[in-house]
Coordinates of C-alpha atoms in Angstrom, one line a residue:
Chain A
M1123 CA -41.5 46.6 -112.4
M1124 CA -41.4 47.4 -108.8
D1125 CA -41.4 44.7 -106.3
F1126 CA -44.7 44.1 -104.6
R1127 CA -43.0 44.1 -101.2
I1128 CA -41.4 47.4 -101.7
L1129 CA -44.8 48.7 -102.9
K1130 CA -46.3 47.5 -99.6
D1131 CA -43.6 49.1 -97.6
R1132 CA -44.2 52.4 -99.4
A1133 CA -48.0 52.1 -98.9
A1134 CA -47.5 51.4 -95.2
N1135 CA -45.2 54.4 -94.9
G1136 CA -47.8 56.6 -96.4
M1137 CA -50.6 55.3 -94.2
M1138 CA -48.6 55.5 -91.0
F1139 CA -47.5 59.0 -91.9
F1140 CA -51.1 59.9 -92.4
L1141 CA -52.2 58.4 -89.1
T1142 CA -49.4 60.2 -87.2
L1143 CA -50.3 63.4 -88.8
A1144 CA -54.0 63.0 -88.2
T1145 CA -53.5 62.3 -84.5
L1146 CA -51.2 65.3 -84.2
L1147 CA -53.7 67.5 -86.0
L1148 CA -56.1 66.7 -83.2
V1149 CA -54.5 69.5 -81.1
V1150 CA -55.1 72.0 -83.9
A1151 CA -58.7 70.7 -84.5
M1152 CA -59.5 71.0 -80.9
G1153 CA -58.2 74.6 -80.7
V1154 CA -60.0 75.7 -83.8
G1155 CA -63.3 73.8 -82.9
L1156 CA -63.5 75.4 -79.5
Y1157 CA -62.6 78.8 -80.8
L1158 CA -65.3 78.7 -83.5
K1159 CA -67.9 77.7 -80.9
A1160 CA -66.8 80.3 -78.5
S1161 CA -66.5 83.1 -81.1
P1162 CA -70.1 84.4 -80.7
I1163 CA -69.4 85.4 -77.1
L1164 CA -66.1 87.0 -78.1
E1165 CA -68.0 89.2 -80.6
D1166 CA -70.6 90.1 -78.1
L1167 CA -68.5 91.0 -75.1
S1168 CA -65.0 92.3 -74.8
L1169 CA -62.3 90.0 -73.5
G1170 CA -61.7 92.3 -70.5
E1171 CA -65.3 92.1 -69.6
L1172 CA -65.3 88.3 -69.9
L1173 CA -62.2 87.8 -67.8
F1174 CA -62.6 90.5 -65.2
S1175 CA -66.3 90.9 -64.5
S1176 CA -67.8 88.9 -61.7
K1177 CA -71.4 89.2 -62.9
W1178 CA -72.6 85.7 -64.1
L1179 CA -76.2 86.1 -65.2
P1180 CA -76.7 83.9 -68.4
G1181 CA -80.3 85.0 -68.7
E1182 CA -79.3 88.6 -69.0
R1183 CA -76.4 87.8 -71.3
K1184 CA -73.9 88.7 -68.6
F1185 CA -70.9 86.4 -68.6
G1186 CA -68.2 87.4 -66.2
F1187 CA -65.7 84.6 -65.7
L1188 CA -63.9 86.1 -62.7
P1189 CA -65.5 83.8 -60.1
F1190 CA -64.5 80.7 -62.0
L1191 CA -61.1 82.0 -62.8
M1192 CA -60.4 82.9 -59.2
S1193 CA -61.8 79.6 -58.0
T1194 CA -59.6 77.8 -60.4
V1195 CA -56.5 79.7 -59.4
W1196 CA -57.0 79.3 -55.6
V1197 CA -57.9 75.7 -55.7
T1198 CA -54.9 75.0 -57.8
V1199 CA -52.6 77.1 -55.6
F1200 CA -53.8 75.3 -52.6
A1201 CA -53.4 71.8 -54.1
V1202 CA -49.9 72.5 -55.3
T1203 CA -48.8 74.0 -52.1
M1204 CA -50.0 70.9 -50.3
A1205 CA -48.7 68.4 -52.7
V1206 CA -45.3 69.7 -53.7
P1207 CA -43.5 69.4 -50.3
I1208 CA -44.9 65.9 -49.7
A1209 CA -44.0 64.8 -53.2
L1210 CA -40.5 66.2 -53.0
L1211 CA -39.7 64.6 -49.7
T1212 CA -41.2 61.3 -50.8
A1213 CA -39.2 61.3 -54.1
V1214 CA -36.0 62.3 -52.3
Y1215 CA -36.5 59.5 -49.8
L1216 CA -37.2 56.9 -52.5
T1217 CA -34.3 57.8 -54.8
E1218 CA -31.6 58.8 -52.3
Y1219 CA -32.4 57.0 -49.0
A1220 CA -34.7 54.0 -49.3
K1221 CA -33.6 50.5 -50.1
S1222 CA -35.2 48.7 -52.9
G1223 CA -37.3 46.7 -50.5
I1224 CA -39.1 49.8 -49.4
R1225 CA -39.6 51.0 -53.0
K1226 CA -41.3 47.7 -53.7
Y1227 CA -44.1 48.7 -51.3
V1228 CA -44.3 52.4 -52.2
F1229 CA -44.4 52.1 -55.9
P1230 CA -47.6 50.0 -56.0
A1231 CA -49.2 52.4 -53.6
L1232 CA -48.4 55.3 -55.9
D1233 CA -49.7 53.3 -58.8
I1234 CA -53.0 52.8 -57.0
L1235 CA -53.2 56.5 -56.1
G1236 CA -52.5 57.5 -59.7
G1237 CA -55.0 55.0 -61.1
L1238 CA -58.0 55.8 -59.0
P1239 CA -60.7 57.6 -61.0
S1240 CA -61.6 61.1 -60.3
I1241 CA -65.0 60.1 -59.1
I1242 CA -63.5 57.9 -56.3
Y1243 CA -61.5 60.9 -55.1
G1244 CA -64.8 62.9 -55.1
I1245 CA -66.6 60.2 -53.0
W1246 CA -63.6 60.1 -50.6
G1247 CA -63.8 63.8 -50.3
I1248 CA -67.4 63.7 -49.4
L1249 CA -67.1 60.8 -47.0
L1250 CA -64.0 62.0 -45.1
I1251 CA -62.8 65.5 -45.9
I1252 CA -66.1 67.4 -45.9
P1253 CA -67.3 66.1 -42.6
W1254 CA -63.9 66.7 -41.1
I1255 CA -63.9 70.3 -42.3
S1256 CA -67.5 71.1 -41.3
T1257 CA -67.3 69.5 -37.8
Y1258 CA -63.7 69.9 -36.7
L1259 CA -61.9 72.5 -38.7
A1260 CA -64.4 75.2 -39.8
P1261 CA -66.0 75.9 -36.4
H1262 CA -62.7 77.3 -35.2
F1263 CA -62.7 79.9 -37.9
V1264 CA -66.2 80.6 -39.3
E1265 CA -69.7 80.4 -38.0
T1266 CA -71.1 77.9 -40.3
S1267 CA -69.7 75.8 -43.1
T1268 CA -71.2 72.9 -45.0
G1269 CA -67.7 71.7 -45.7
Y1270 CA -68.1 72.0 -49.4
S1271 CA -65.4 74.5 -50.0
L1272 CA -62.3 75.7 -51.6
L1273 CA -60.3 73.9 -48.9
A1274 CA -62.0 70.6 -49.6
G1275 CA -61.3 71.0 -53.3
G1276 CA -57.7 71.9 -52.6
I1277 CA -57.1 68.9 -50.4
V1278 CA -58.7 66.4 -52.8
L1279 CA -56.9 67.9 -55.8
G1280 CA -53.6 67.9 -53.9
V1281 CA -53.9 64.2 -53.2
M1282 CA -54.8 63.6 -56.8
I1283 CA -51.7 65.3 -58.3
L1284 CA -49.4 63.7 -55.7
P1285 CA -48.6 60.5 -57.7
L1286 CA -47.9 62.4 -60.8
L1287 CA -45.5 64.7 -59.0
V1288 CA -43.7 61.9 -57.2
S1289 CA -43.2 59.9 -60.4
L1290 CA -41.9 63.0 -62.3
F1291 CA -39.6 63.9 -59.4
I1292 CA -38.2 60.4 -59.2
E1293 CA -37.6 60.4 -63.0
I1294 CA -35.7 63.7 -62.7
F1295 CA -33.6 62.7 -59.7
T1296 CA -32.5 59.4 -61.1
S1297 CA -31.3 61.2 -64.2
V1298 CA -28.6 62.9 -62.0
P1299 CA -25.3 60.8 -62.4
G1300 CA -24.1 59.1 -59.3
E1301 CA -20.6 60.5 -59.6
L1302 CA -21.9 64.0 -58.8
R1303 CA -23.3 62.6 -55.5
E1304 CA -20.1 60.8 -54.7
A1305 CA -18.0 63.9 -55.3
S1306 CA -20.2 65.8 -52.8
V1307 CA -20.1 63.0 -50.2
S1308 CA -16.3 62.6 -50.5
L1309 CA -16.0 66.3 -49.5
G1310 CA -17.7 65.4 -46.2
A1311 CA -21.3 66.4 -47.0
T1312 CA -24.2 64.5 -45.4
K1313 CA -26.8 62.8 -47.6
W1314 CA -29.2 65.6 -47.1
Q1315 CA -26.6 68.3 -47.9
T1316 CA -25.8 66.4 -51.1
T1317 CA -29.4 66.2 -52.0
K1318 CA -30.0 69.8 -51.2
S1319 CA -27.0 71.3 -52.9
V1320 CA -26.3 68.8 -55.7
V1321 CA -29.4 66.9 -56.7
I1322 CA -32.1 69.5 -56.1
R1323 CA -30.0 72.4 -57.4
K1324 CA -28.9 70.5 -60.5
T1325 CA -32.5 69.6 -61.3
L1326 CA -34.3 72.8 -60.3
P1327 CA -35.5 73.5 -63.8
G1328 CA -36.9 70.0 -64.0
I1329 CA -38.6 70.3 -60.6
I1330 CA -40.2 73.6 -61.8
A1331 CA -41.3 71.9 -65.1
A1332 CA -42.8 69.0 -63.1
V1333 CA -44.7 71.4 -60.9
V1334 CA -46.1 73.2 -63.9
L1335 CA -47.2 69.9 -65.4
A1336 CA -48.9 69.1 -62.1
V1337 CA -50.6 72.5 -62.1
S1338 CA -52.0 71.9 -65.6
R1339 CA -53.3 68.5 -64.4
A1340 CA -54.9 70.1 -61.5
L1341 CA -56.5 72.8 -63.7
G1342 CA -58.4 70.2 -65.7
E1343 CA -59.7 68.0 -62.9
T1344 CA -63.5 68.0 -63.2
I1345 CA -65.6 65.5 -61.4
A1346 CA -63.9 65.4 -58.0
V1347 CA -63.8 69.2 -57.9
L1348 CA -67.4 69.4 -59.0
M1349 CA -68.4 67.1 -56.1
V1350 CA -66.5 68.8 -53.2
C1351 CA -66.2 72.5 -54.1
G1352 CA -69.8 73.5 -53.6
S1353 CA -72.0 75.2 -56.1
R1354 CA -72.5 78.9 -55.3
I1355 CA -71.0 81.1 -58.0
Q1356 CA -68.8 83.7 -56.3
V1357 CA -65.3 84.9 -56.0
P1358 CA -64.1 82.9 -53.0
K1359 CA -63.0 85.1 -50.1
S1360 CA -61.9 82.5 -47.6
V1361 CA -60.9 78.9 -47.8
F1362 CA -64.3 77.9 -46.4
D1363 CA -66.3 79.6 -49.2
D1364 CA -67.9 77.7 -52.1
C1365 CA -66.0 77.9 -55.3
Q1366 CA -66.6 76.7 -58.8
P1367 CA -63.5 76.2 -61.0
L1368 CA -63.8 76.2 -64.8
P1369 CA -64.1 72.5 -65.4
A1370 CA -66.8 72.2 -62.8
L1371 CA -68.6 75.1 -64.5
I1372 CA -68.7 73.2 -67.8
A1373 CA -69.7 69.9 -66.2
A1374 CA -72.4 71.4 -64.0
H1375 CA -74.1 73.5 -66.7
Y1376 CA -73.7 71.8 -70.1
G1377 CA -77.2 70.4 -69.8
E1378 CA -78.8 73.9 -69.7
M1379 CA -76.6 75.5 -72.3
V1380 CA -78.7 74.8 -75.4
S1381 CA -81.7 76.6 -74.2
V1382 CA -80.1 79.9 -73.2
P1383 CA -78.7 82.1 -76.0
L1384 CA -74.9 82.5 -75.9
Y1385 CA -74.7 80.1 -72.9
D1386 CA -73.1 77.4 -75.1
A1387 CA -70.6 79.9 -76.4
A1388 CA -69.8 80.9 -72.8
L1389 CA -69.1 77.3 -71.8
M1390 CA -67.0 76.6 -74.8
F1391 CA -65.1 79.8 -74.0
A1392 CA -64.4 78.2 -70.6
A1393 CA -63.2 75.1 -72.3
L1394 CA -61.1 77.2 -74.6
I1395 CA -59.4 79.0 -71.7
L1396 CA -58.6 75.7 -70.1
F1397 CA -57.3 74.3 -73.4
V1398 CA -55.0 77.3 -74.1
V1399 CA -53.6 77.5 -70.6
V1400 CA -53.0 73.8 -70.3
L1401 CA -51.4 73.7 -73.8
L1402 CA -49.0 76.5 -73.0
F1403 CA -48.0 75.0 -69.6
N1404 CA -47.5 71.6 -71.1
I1405 CA -45.4 72.7 -74.0
I1406 CA -43.2 74.8 -71.8
S1407 CA -42.6 72.1 -69.2
R1408 CA -42.2 69.3 -71.7
M1409 CA -39.5 71.3 -73.6
I1410 CA -37.6 71.8 -70.3
L1411 CA -37.9 68.1 -69.3
Y1412 CA -36.7 67.0 -72.8
R1413 CA -33.7 69.3 -72.5
I1414 CA -32.8 67.8 -69.1
E1415 CA -33.1 64.3 -70.5
K1416 CA -30.6 65.3 -73.2
T1417 CA -28.1 67.0 -70.9
F1418 CA -27.7 64.0 -68.6
F1419 CA -27.7 61.2 -71.2
Chain B
M1298 CA -23.9 66.8 -32.4
N1299 CA -23.2 69.4 -35.1
F1300 CA -25.7 71.2 -37.2
K1301 CA -25.5 69.2 -40.3
S1302 CA -26.3 65.9 -38.6
I1303 CA -29.2 67.4 -36.8
E1304 CA -30.4 68.7 -40.1
E1305 CA -29.9 65.3 -41.6
K1306 CA -32.0 63.7 -38.9
I1307 CA -34.8 66.2 -39.2
F1308 CA -35.1 65.8 -42.9
K1309 CA -34.9 62.0 -42.7
I1310 CA -37.9 62.0 -40.3
L1311 CA -39.8 64.4 -42.6
M1312 CA -39.2 62.2 -45.6
I1313 CA -40.3 59.1 -43.9
G1314 CA -43.3 61.1 -42.7
A1315 CA -44.1 62.2 -46.2
T1316 CA -43.8 58.6 -47.6
L1317 CA -46.1 57.4 -44.8
T1318 CA -48.6 60.2 -45.7
V1319 CA -48.8 58.8 -49.2
F1320 CA -49.6 55.4 -47.7
A1321 CA -52.1 56.9 -45.4
F1322 CA -53.9 58.6 -48.3
V1323 CA -54.2 55.3 -50.2
I1324 CA -55.4 53.4 -47.2
S1325 CA -57.9 56.1 -46.2
I1326 CA -59.4 56.3 -49.7
I1327 CA -59.8 52.5 -50.1
Y1328 CA -61.0 52.0 -46.5
S1329 CA -63.6 54.8 -46.6
I1330 CA -65.0 53.6 -49.9
A1331 CA -64.9 49.9 -48.9
S1332 CA -66.5 50.4 -45.4
K1333 CA -69.3 52.6 -46.8
G1334 CA -69.9 50.6 -50.0
W1335 CA -69.8 47.1 -48.5
N1336 CA -73.2 47.3 -46.7
A1337 CA -75.4 47.8 -49.6
L1338 CA -73.4 45.7 -52.0
S1339 CA -74.9 42.4 -53.1
W1340 CA -74.6 40.1 -56.0
N1341 CA -78.2 41.0 -56.9
L1342 CA -77.3 44.7 -57.2
I1343 CA -74.4 43.9 -59.5
T1344 CA -76.3 41.6 -61.9
R1345 CA -79.5 43.7 -62.3
V1346 CA -80.2 46.2 -65.0
G1347 CA -81.2 49.8 -64.2
G1348 CA -79.7 52.2 -61.8
Y1349 CA -80.8 55.5 -60.4
D1350 CA -84.4 56.1 -61.1
L1351 CA -85.8 57.2 -57.8
Y1352 CA -89.4 56.3 -58.5
A1353 CA -88.8 52.9 -60.0
Q1354 CA -88.9 50.0 -57.7
W1355 CA -85.6 49.7 -56.0
E1356 CA -85.8 45.9 -56.2
G1357 CA -85.5 46.0 -59.9
S1358 CA -82.5 48.3 -60.2
G1359 CA -78.8 47.5 -60.2
F1360 CA -75.5 48.2 -61.8
L1361 CA -75.5 45.9 -64.7
S1362 CA -76.3 48.4 -67.4
A1363 CA -73.5 50.7 -66.2
I1364 CA -71.0 47.8 -66.0
V1365 CA -72.0 46.7 -69.5
G1366 CA -71.9 50.3 -70.7
S1367 CA -68.4 50.8 -69.3
L1368 CA -67.4 47.5 -71.0
Y1369 CA -68.7 48.6 -74.4
I1370 CA -67.0 52.0 -74.2
V1371 CA -63.7 50.7 -72.8
G1372 CA -63.5 47.6 -75.0
A1373 CA -64.3 49.5 -78.2
S1374 CA -62.1 52.4 -77.5
T1375 CA -59.1 50.3 -76.4
L1376 CA -59.4 48.3 -79.6
L1377 CA -59.6 51.4 -81.8
G1378 CA -56.9 53.0 -79.8
L1379 CA -54.6 50.0 -80.4
L1380 CA -55.3 49.9 -84.1
I1381 CA -54.4 53.6 -84.4
S1382 CA -51.5 53.8 -82.1
I1383 CA -49.5 50.7 -83.0
P1384 CA -48.8 52.0 -86.5
V1385 CA -47.9 55.4 -85.1
V1386 CA -45.4 54.0 -82.6
F1387 CA -44.0 51.8 -85.4
Y1388 CA -43.7 54.8 -87.7
L1389 CA -42.0 56.9 -85.0
N1390 CA -39.4 54.2 -84.1
V1391 CA -38.8 52.3 -87.4
Y1392 CA -39.5 54.6 -90.3
L1393 CA -38.3 57.8 -88.8
K1394 CA -34.6 58.3 -87.9
K1395 CA -33.5 58.4 -84.3
R1396 CA -32.8 62.1 -84.4
S1397 CA -35.7 63.1 -86.6
K1398 CA -37.3 66.5 -86.1
M1399 CA -40.8 65.1 -86.8
A1400 CA -40.4 62.4 -84.1
Y1401 CA -39.3 65.1 -81.6
V1402 CA -42.3 67.3 -82.4
A1403 CA -44.6 64.3 -82.4
R1404 CA -43.5 63.2 -79.0
I1405 CA -44.0 66.6 -77.5
A1406 CA -47.4 66.9 -79.2
Y1407 CA -48.5 63.5 -77.7
D1408 CA -47.3 64.5 -74.3
V1409 CA -49.3 67.7 -74.6
L1410 CA -52.4 65.8 -75.8
F1411 CA -52.0 63.5 -72.8
G1412 CA -52.0 66.6 -70.6
I1413 CA -55.2 68.1 -72.0
P1414 CA -58.0 67.6 -69.5
S1415 CA -60.8 65.1 -70.3
I1416 CA -63.4 67.8 -69.9
V1417 CA -61.9 69.7 -72.8
Y1418 CA -62.0 66.5 -74.9
G1419 CA -65.6 66.2 -73.8
A1420 CA -66.4 69.8 -74.8
F1421 CA -64.7 69.3 -78.1
G1422 CA -66.7 66.2 -78.7
F1423 CA -69.8 68.0 -77.7
T1424 CA -69.3 70.8 -80.3
I1425 CA -68.7 68.2 -83.0
M1426 CA -71.9 66.4 -82.0
L1427 CA -73.9 69.6 -82.1
Y1428 CA -72.4 70.3 -85.5
L1429 CA -73.5 66.9 -86.7
G1430 CA -76.9 67.2 -85.0
M1431 CA -76.2 64.1 -82.9
R1432 CA -77.3 63.5 -79.4
G1433 CA -75.4 61.7 -76.6
S1434 CA -74.8 58.2 -77.8
L1435 CA -72.6 55.1 -77.4
I1436 CA -70.7 55.9 -80.6
S1437 CA -69.8 59.5 -79.6
G1438 CA -68.7 58.3 -76.2
I1439 CA -66.5 55.7 -77.8
V1440 CA -64.9 58.2 -80.2
V1441 CA -64.2 60.7 -77.5
V1442 CA -62.7 58.1 -75.2
T1443 CA -60.6 56.7 -78.1
L1444 CA -59.2 60.2 -78.7
L1445 CA -58.5 60.5 -75.0
I1446 CA -56.5 57.4 -74.7
I1447 CA -54.5 57.5 -77.9
P1448 CA -51.8 59.7 -76.5
I1449 CA -51.5 57.4 -73.5
F1450 CA -51.2 54.4 -75.7
I1451 CA -48.6 56.1 -78.0
R1452 CA -46.5 57.5 -75.3
S1453 CA -46.3 54.5 -73.1
M1454 CA -45.6 52.1 -76.0
D1455 CA -43.1 54.5 -77.4
E1456 CA -41.2 54.5 -74.1
V1457 CA -40.7 50.8 -74.6
A1458 CA -40.1 50.9 -78.3
R1459 CA -37.3 53.5 -77.9
Q1460 CA -35.3 51.0 -75.8
F1461 CA -35.7 48.5 -78.6
P1462 CA -32.2 47.6 -79.9
R1463 CA -31.6 48.8 -83.4
D1464 CA -29.3 45.9 -84.2
I1465 CA -32.3 43.6 -84.4
L1466 CA -33.8 45.8 -87.1
E1467 CA -30.5 45.8 -89.0
A1468 CA -30.3 42.0 -88.7
A1469 CA -33.8 41.9 -90.3
Y1470 CA -32.8 44.3 -93.1
S1471 CA -29.7 42.3 -93.8
L1472 CA -31.9 39.3 -94.4
G1473 CA -33.7 41.3 -97.0
A1474 CA -36.7 42.4 -95.0
T1475 CA -38.4 45.7 -95.9
R1476 CA -39.0 48.2 -93.0
F1477 CA -42.7 47.2 -93.0
E1478 CA -41.8 43.5 -92.7
T1479 CA -39.9 44.1 -89.4
I1480 CA -43.3 45.0 -87.8
F1481 CA -43.7 41.5 -86.3
V1482 CA -40.2 41.5 -84.9
V1483 CA -40.9 44.9 -83.3
L1484 CA -44.3 43.9 -82.0
R1485 CA -42.9 40.8 -80.4
Q1486 CA -40.3 42.8 -78.7
I1487 CA -42.6 45.5 -77.4
A1488 CA -45.4 43.1 -76.4
P1489 CA -45.1 43.7 -72.7
G1490 CA -45.2 47.5 -73.4
I1491 CA -48.4 47.0 -75.4
A1492 CA -49.9 45.1 -72.5
T1493 CA -49.0 47.7 -69.9
A1494 CA -50.1 50.5 -72.2
S1495 CA -53.4 48.8 -72.7
L1496 CA -53.9 48.4 -68.9
L1497 CA -53.1 52.0 -68.4
S1498 CA -55.5 53.1 -71.1
I1499 CA -58.2 50.9 -69.8
G1500 CA -57.7 52.3 -66.3
R1501 CA -58.0 55.8 -67.6
A1502 CA -61.0 55.0 -69.9
I1503 CA -63.0 53.2 -67.3
G1504 CA -62.6 55.9 -64.7
D1505 CA -63.2 58.8 -66.9
A1506 CA -66.4 60.6 -66.3
A1507 CA -66.0 64.2 -67.5
S1508 CA -65.7 63.4 -71.3
V1509 CA -68.2 60.6 -71.2
M1510 CA -70.7 62.7 -69.3
L1511 CA -70.8 65.3 -72.1
T1512 CA -70.9 62.9 -75.0
A1513 CA -72.6 59.7 -74.0
G1514 CA -75.8 60.9 -72.5
Y1515 CA -77.1 58.8 -69.6
T1516 CA -79.5 55.9 -69.4
D1517 CA -80.2 52.9 -67.1
H1518 CA -80.7 50.6 -70.0
I1519 CA -78.2 48.6 -71.9
P1520 CA -77.8 50.2 -75.3
T1521 CA -78.7 48.0 -78.2
S1522 CA -77.3 50.2 -81.0
L1523 CA -74.5 52.6 -81.4
T1524 CA -76.8 55.6 -81.5
Q1525 CA -78.4 55.0 -78.2
P1526 CA -77.2 56.8 -75.0
V1527 CA -75.2 54.7 -72.5
G1528 CA -74.4 54.9 -68.9
T1529 CA -71.0 54.0 -67.4
L1530 CA -69.9 53.2 -63.9
P1531 CA -68.5 56.6 -62.9
M1532 CA -71.6 58.2 -64.2
L1533 CA -73.7 55.8 -62.2
V1534 CA -71.8 56.7 -59.1
F1535 CA -72.2 60.4 -59.8
N1536 CA -75.9 60.1 -60.5
L1537 CA -76.6 57.9 -57.4
Y1538 CA -74.7 60.2 -55.2
S1539 CA -76.6 63.3 -56.5
Q1540 CA -79.9 61.7 -55.4
P1541 CA -81.4 63.1 -52.2
S1542 CA -82.4 59.7 -50.8
P1543 CA -79.9 58.1 -48.5
E1544 CA -80.7 54.7 -50.0
A1545 CA -79.6 55.8 -53.4
Q1546 CA -76.4 57.4 -52.0
E1547 CA -75.7 54.1 -50.2
R1548 CA -75.9 52.4 -53.6
G1549 CA -73.7 55.1 -55.0
Y1550 CA -71.0 54.1 -52.5
S1551 CA -71.4 50.4 -53.5
A1552 CA -71.0 51.3 -57.2
A1553 CA -67.9 53.3 -56.2
L1554 CA -66.6 50.2 -54.5
V1555 CA -67.2 48.1 -57.6
L1556 CA -65.3 50.7 -59.7
T1557 CA -62.5 50.8 -57.2
L1558 CA -62.1 47.1 -57.2
I1559 CA -61.9 47.0 -61.0
V1560 CA -59.3 49.7 -61.1
L1561 CA -57.3 48.1 -58.4
T1562 CA -57.2 44.8 -60.2
L1563 CA -56.0 46.6 -63.4
S1564 CA -53.3 48.5 -61.6
I1565 CA -52.0 45.4 -59.7
S1566 CA -51.9 43.3 -62.9
G1567 CA -50.1 46.2 -64.7
R1568 CA -47.4 46.2 -62.1
F1569 CA -47.2 42.4 -62.3
I1570 CA -46.8 42.4 -66.1
T1571 CA -44.1 45.1 -65.9
N1572 CA -42.1 43.2 -63.2
R1573 CA -42.6 39.8 -64.9
F1574 CA -41.6 40.7 -68.4
S1575 CA -39.0 43.3 -67.8
K1576 CA -36.6 40.7 -66.4
N1577 CA -36.0 38.9 -69.6
K1578 CA -36.1 41.8 -71.9
L1579 CA -33.3 42.3 -74.4
Q1580 CA -31.1 45.2 -73.4

């Protein structure tokens, strides 16, 4: 007869395997669920029409996602361009230059920045960034601006992805073995030259992967973007225009979607686009990051 | 002075500037929320039920329902998340071999799940709810937030569990323990990891608005059953701020301040636990 303890071990094995599998299948379930819900609109309209038309008239069954796609792209580009240089410099400073005493103050600050909820960033944007844009910045360039704009969204998003970028960069930089730096310094290179041509060059794939990861984080941010980007649906032409990225579209209109035919399918299609893009970006960047981890250890 | 030392100087200044910018962002966010939210904040406001109804008497409305709602959602989902993710972490690290393909795929998958935006979780939850004919409720909010935080739980506990010395497991096996019976040894070793993971997840769960907004409905009453809608703090902030009346917005800032304080406490205690317990960890 089999020992009860071994039986228990086997049972636990089965149960844990099941739990692991079930949580993993969540990815598949999400994709399938969103696809099924979005399929009515895919049958009704061609993919080209959905992605490249800018006519958004749910009442007339016209669903062109171009305004939302372009808004998403521009806000993200803006946020990343703002955040990457700051994050890169901060991470280099913390790993290559700063003493541990300085790190003791910066790390908690980054923790706080990373832990603050999206809604707090939104309120901050409204209290500080939007008045700043509408009273100080915009008058130099355009006639009137409420401040609720692509620029505001970009700035707020940029600050939001900053802690993620810094912590990823730090992780990548610390994985570079110290001997490589010493070799460079012993040839007479300065610290910055070492950083530039050894550390950064050696970890370039990792840096790119980290940026891709941050992009996918920025793509999905909802509430803050919803609060500061304005509400007019249009393809933004300048940084002072309103914009409405995909997540904001879902959050702003999910309440109306049950009453208008195909509207729910359209919003689920928006979620599906987000899901697919974020999934691809994440898989690619994680694979790169895993490979880097392996080469250095 | 030659070129390379000028370059060195310039970049050093830029780096210090960038680091100070990070500090400036933190201070500016906390300062602007605190200075705006402090005025309207009172003990009365925190301890009263009701929230945003413009036509109800303002005297009778406060944050309590949202605070309790947040507690319900966060408490229940953290508990469920722990129950699901501890076995998974145990399985990945004890049952599977160090170089197992499944563990590799699983880790990537959890990282990917971690990266999926909460609005997508919300939309997914929403489709399931429509399919089941459910309306926004406490239970659907809890389920969606649980799904949202499981990847965080698993990945951050897993980080700690991977450092766990295998010799201890072998010592347990040599005494005749089955793999399952080592669970308490492992749990004891990764306890600080579990604590930090919980704090991280709580922080994410309490601040999340996008998924909760789509699945939990909104109300200014404290729900008495799992099928009733529920309001949470971020939703309260969002609703108050969306009101046209300046008085309501003022309260929105106060609610934001309460939320910020909660999150700050969580993140500071998280740091404290990591520092405190990582010192005497077995390495």
